């Protein structure tokens, strides 16, 4: 059962205020995923503070770096059920995990950060993993 | 944003691997661990040799991408537990 939207709103805003587009419907997920060119990161947001409490600030820190994906979006597991299910349908071989982060290049999944790789770590450690992925796959920004 | 879960042990919310005295090895999200045993959410159970994989081969596989849950909740009695470790440490 989803939590109260009042409770969840700050968790949504923690990502959206960093430029992460929130996908609330299956149609929005399709539109995001069907854009295949370039790099895209999809964050599966979650209420549980045990891991999501580090995932969100980790994503924010990573997005502050020199390189970042062309497009960044999120779905909220346990809240926006249909959107999350649709997002997971694009990575059918990956067991459901929340929070988690999927990274795509030209429409192909090239990296996945599951919940168990977030648990017990701090935001800087999570950001470091993501920054390495950005360095490998994202273009250097034009000056 | 902090956690909603209080008064739980240090493994609360952590995905753990529980090896047992039998052929089963279990992976799941720890709710709590006390004198009775360990309580897991969203757990999977693998039997040694199932699908041609030993316990350790199974652990290495789930450590990469995760696992498909077979049980919403599972309790493993303390006397059956050989070890408990974090999946993220594998």
Coordinates of C-alpha atoms in Angstrom, one line a residue:
Chain A
X1 CA 0.0 0.0 0.0
X2 CA 1.5 3.4 -1.0
X3 CA 2.5 5.8 1.7
X4 CA 0.8 9.2 2.2
X5 CA 1.8 11.5 -0.6
X6 CA 2.6 14.1 2.0
X7 CA 5.2 11.8 3.4
X8 CA 6.6 10.9 0.0
X9 CA 6.7 14.3 -1.5
X10 CA 10.1 15.3 0.0
X11 CA 11.6 12.1 -1.4
X12 CA 10.3 12.9 -4.8
X13 CA 11.6 16.5 -4.6
X14 CA 15.0 15.3 -3.4
X15 CA 15.6 14.0 -6.9
X16 CA 13.4 16.3 -9.0
X17 CA 15.2 19.3 -7.6
X18 CA 18.4 17.9 -9.0
X19 CA 17.0 17.7 -12.5
X20 CA 15.7 14.2 -12.3
X21 CA 12.5 13.9 -14.3
X22 CA 9.8 12.0 -12.4
X23 CA 7.9 9.5 -14.4
X24 CA 4.5 8.9 -12.9
X25 CA 2.7 7.0 -15.6
X26 CA 3.5 4.1 -17.9
X27 CA 3.2 6.5 -20.9
X28 CA 5.8 8.8 -19.4
X29 CA 8.1 5.7 -18.9
X30 CA 7.6 4.7 -22.5
X31 CA 8.4 8.1 -23.8
X32 CA 11.6 8.2 -21.7
X33 CA 12.7 4.7 -22.6
X34 CA 11.8 4.9 -26.3
X35 CA 14.3 7.7 -26.8
X36 CA 17.3 5.4 -27.5
X37 CA 20.1 7.7 -28.5
X38 CA 22.7 8.8 -26.0
X39 CA 22.9 8.0 -22.3
X40 CA 20.0 7.7 -19.9
X41 CA 19.8 6.9 -16.2
X42 CA 16.7 5.6 -14.5
X43 CA 16.5 5.8 -10.8
X44 CA 14.1 3.5 -9.0
X45 CA 13.2 5.6 -5.9
X46 CA 12.0 4.1 -2.7
X47 CA 10.6 5.0 0.7
X48 CA 12.8 2.8 2.8
X49 CA 15.4 4.9 4.4
X50 CA 17.8 2.0 5.0
X51 CA 19.0 2.2 1.4
X52 CA 17.1 5.0 -0.4
X53 CA 18.3 7.5 2.2
X54 CA 21.7 7.0 0.7
X55 CA 20.7 6.5 -2.9
X56 CA 19.0 9.8 -3.4
X57 CA 21.9 12.0 -2.1
X58 CA 24.3 9.7 -3.9
X59 CA 22.5 10.4 -7.2
X60 CA 22.5 14.1 -6.4
X61 CA 26.2 14.2 -5.8
X62 CA 27.0 12.2 -8.9
X63 CA 24.9 14.6 -11.0
X64 CA 26.9 17.5 -9.7
X65 CA 30.0 16.2 -11.5
X66 CA 31.5 17.3 -14.8
X67 CA 29.9 14.5 -16.7
X68 CA 26.3 13.4 -16.5
X69 CA 23.8 11.4 -18.6
X70 CA 21.9 13.0 -21.4
X71 CA 18.6 12.2 -19.7
X72 CA 17.8 11.3 -16.1
X73 CA 14.5 10.1 -14.7
X74 CA 13.0 8.3 -11.8
X75 CA 10.1 6.1 -10.9
X76 CA 8.9 5.6 -7.4
X77 CA 8.6 1.9 -6.3
X78 CA 5.6 1.2 -4.0
X79 CA 4.0 4.6 -4.9
X80 CA 3.6 4.8 -8.7
X81 CA 3.0 1.2 -9.2
X82 CA 2.1 1.1 -12.9
X83 CA 5.0 3.4 -13.9
X84 CA 7.4 1.3 -11.9
X85 CA 6.1 -2.0 -13.4
X86 CA 6.5 -0.5 -16.9
X87 CA 10.0 0.7 -16.2
X88 CA 11.0 -2.8 -14.9
X89 CA 9.5 -4.3 -18.1
X90 CA 12.4 -2.7 -20.0
X91 CA 14.9 -4.7 -18.0
X92 CA 13.1 -8.0 -17.7
X93 CA 16.2 -10.0 -16.8
X94 CA 17.0 -7.9 -13.8
X95 CA 15.3 -8.9 -10.6
X96 CA 13.1 -6.0 -9.1
X97 CA 15.2 -4.0 -6.7
X98 CA 14.4 -0.7 -5.0
X99 CA 16.1 1.6 -4.7
X100 CA 18.3 0.9 -7.7
X101 CA 19.8 2.7 -10.7
X102 CA 19.9 1.5 -14.3
X103 CA 22.1 3.2 -16.8
X104 CA 21.5 2.9 -20.6
X105 CA 23.6 3.8 -23.5
X106 CA 21.9 4.0 -26.9
X107 CA 19.0 2.1 -25.4
X108 CA 21.1 -0.8 -24.0
X109 CA 21.5 -1.5 -20.3
X110 CA 25.2 -1.1 -19.6
X111 CA 25.1 -0.8 -15.8
X112 CA 22.8 -1.7 -12.9
X113 CA 23.2 -0.7 -9.3
X114 CA 21.0 -2.9 -7.2
X115 CA 19.8 -2.2 -3.7
X116 CA 22.3 -4.5 -2.0
X117 CA 25.1 -2.4 -3.5
X118 CA 23.7 0.7 -1.8
X119 CA 22.8 -0.6 1.6
X120 CA 25.1 0.3 4.4
X121 CA 27.2 2.7 2.2
X122 CA 27.2 6.4 2.4
X123 CA 26.1 8.8 -0.3
X124 CA 29.7 9.6 -1.4
X125 CA 30.4 5.9 -2.0
X126 CA 27.2 5.6 -4.1
X127 CA 28.1 8.7 -6.0
X128 CA 31.6 7.4 -6.7
X129 CA 30.2 4.3 -8.4
X130 CA 27.9 6.4 -10.5
X131 CA 30.6 8.9 -11.3
X132 CA 32.8 6.1 -12.7
X133 CA 29.9 5.0 -14.9
X134 CA 29.4 8.6 -16.1
X135 CA 33.2 8.9 -16.8
X136 CA 33.1 5.7 -18.9
X137 CA 29.9 6.4 -20.9
X138 CA 29.0 10.1 -20.9
X139 CA 30.5 12.7 -23.2
X140 CA 32.6 15.5 -21.9
X141 CA 30.5 18.6 -21.8
X142 CA 31.1 21.3 -24.4
X143 CA 32.8 24.3 -23.0
Chain B
X1 CA 15.7 11.6 4.7
X2 CA 15.9 9.1 7.6
X3 CA 14.7 5.6 8.0
X4 CA 11.2 4.7 9.3
X5 CA 12.5 1.7 11.0
X6 CA 13.6 1.9 14.6
X7 CA 14.5 -0.4 17.4
X8 CA 15.9 -3.0 15.0
X9 CA 19.3 -4.6 14.8
X10 CA 22.2 -3.4 12.7
X11 CA 21.2 -5.7 9.8
X12 CA 17.7 -4.3 9.6
X13 CA 17.0 -3.4 6.0
X14 CA 20.2 -5.1 4.7
X15 CA 20.2 -7.8 2.1
X16 CA 21.9 -10.8 3.7
X17 CA 23.0 -14.3 2.8
X18 CA 22.1 -16.9 5.4
X19 CA 24.0 -20.2 5.1
X20 CA 22.3 -23.1 6.9
X21 CA 23.4 -26.4 8.3
X22 CA 21.4 -28.1 5.5
X23 CA 21.6 -27.8 1.7
X24 CA 19.8 -24.5 1.7
X25 CA 21.2 -21.1 1.4
X26 CA 18.9 -18.1 1.8
X27 CA 19.1 -14.6 0.6
X28 CA 16.7 -11.9 1.7
X29 CA 16.3 -8.5 3.3
X30 CA 16.8 -8.8 7.0
X31 CA 14.0 -7.5 9.2
X32 CA 15.5 -8.5 12.5
X33 CA 17.7 -11.1 14.2
X34 CA 17.2 -12.3 17.8
X35 CA 17.5 -15.4 19.9
X36 CA 14.9 -17.2 17.9
X37 CA 16.6 -16.7 14.5
X38 CA 16.6 -14.3 11.6
X39 CA 13.5 -12.8 10.0
X40 CA 13.7 -12.0 6.3
X41 CA 11.5 -10.2 3.8
X42 CA 11.5 -10.9 0.1
X43 CA 13.7 -14.0 0.3
X44 CA 14.9 -16.6 -2.1
X45 CA 16.1 -20.1 -1.1
X46 CA 18.6 -22.1 -3.1
X47 CA 19.5 -25.7 -2.6
X48 CA 23.0 -26.8 -3.1
X49 CA 23.3 -28.1 -6.6
X50 CA 20.0 -26.8 -7.8
X51 CA 20.2 -25.6 -11.4
X52 CA 23.7 -27.0 -11.5
X53 CA 24.9 -24.3 -9.0
X54 CA 26.6 -24.8 -5.7
X55 CA 25.8 -22.5 -2.8
X56 CA 28.8 -20.3 -3.6
X57 CA 28.0 -20.2 -7.3
X58 CA 24.5 -19.1 -6.5
X59 CA 25.8 -16.4 -4.1
X60 CA 28.2 -15.0 -6.7
X61 CA 25.3 -14.9 -9.2
X62 CA 22.9 -13.0 -7.0
X63 CA 25.7 -10.7 -5.9
X64 CA 25.9 -9.3 -9.4
X65 CA 22.4 -8.3 -10.1
X66 CA 20.1 -9.5 -7.3
X67 CA 17.6 -12.3 -7.0
X68 CA 14.0 -13.1 -7.6
X69 CA 12.0 -13.5 -4.4
X70 CA 10.2 -16.7 -3.7
X71 CA 8.9 -15.8 -0.3
X72 CA 7.5 -12.6 1.1
X73 CA 8.6 -13.5 4.6
X74 CA 10.8 -16.2 6.0
X75 CA 12.2 -17.1 9.4
X76 CA 15.3 -19.2 9.8
X77 CA 15.7 -20.7 13.3
X78 CA 19.0 -19.9 15.0
X79 CA 20.0 -23.5 15.3
X80 CA 20.0 -23.9 11.6
X81 CA 22.1 -20.8 10.9
X82 CA 25.8 -21.3 10.0
X83 CA 26.6 -17.8 8.9
X84 CA 25.0 -14.5 8.1
X85 CA 26.8 -12.0 5.8
X86 CA 25.9 -9.0 3.8
X87 CA 25.2 -9.6 0.1
X88 CA 26.8 -6.3 -0.7
X89 CA 30.1 -7.5 0.8
X90 CA 30.4 -10.4 -1.7

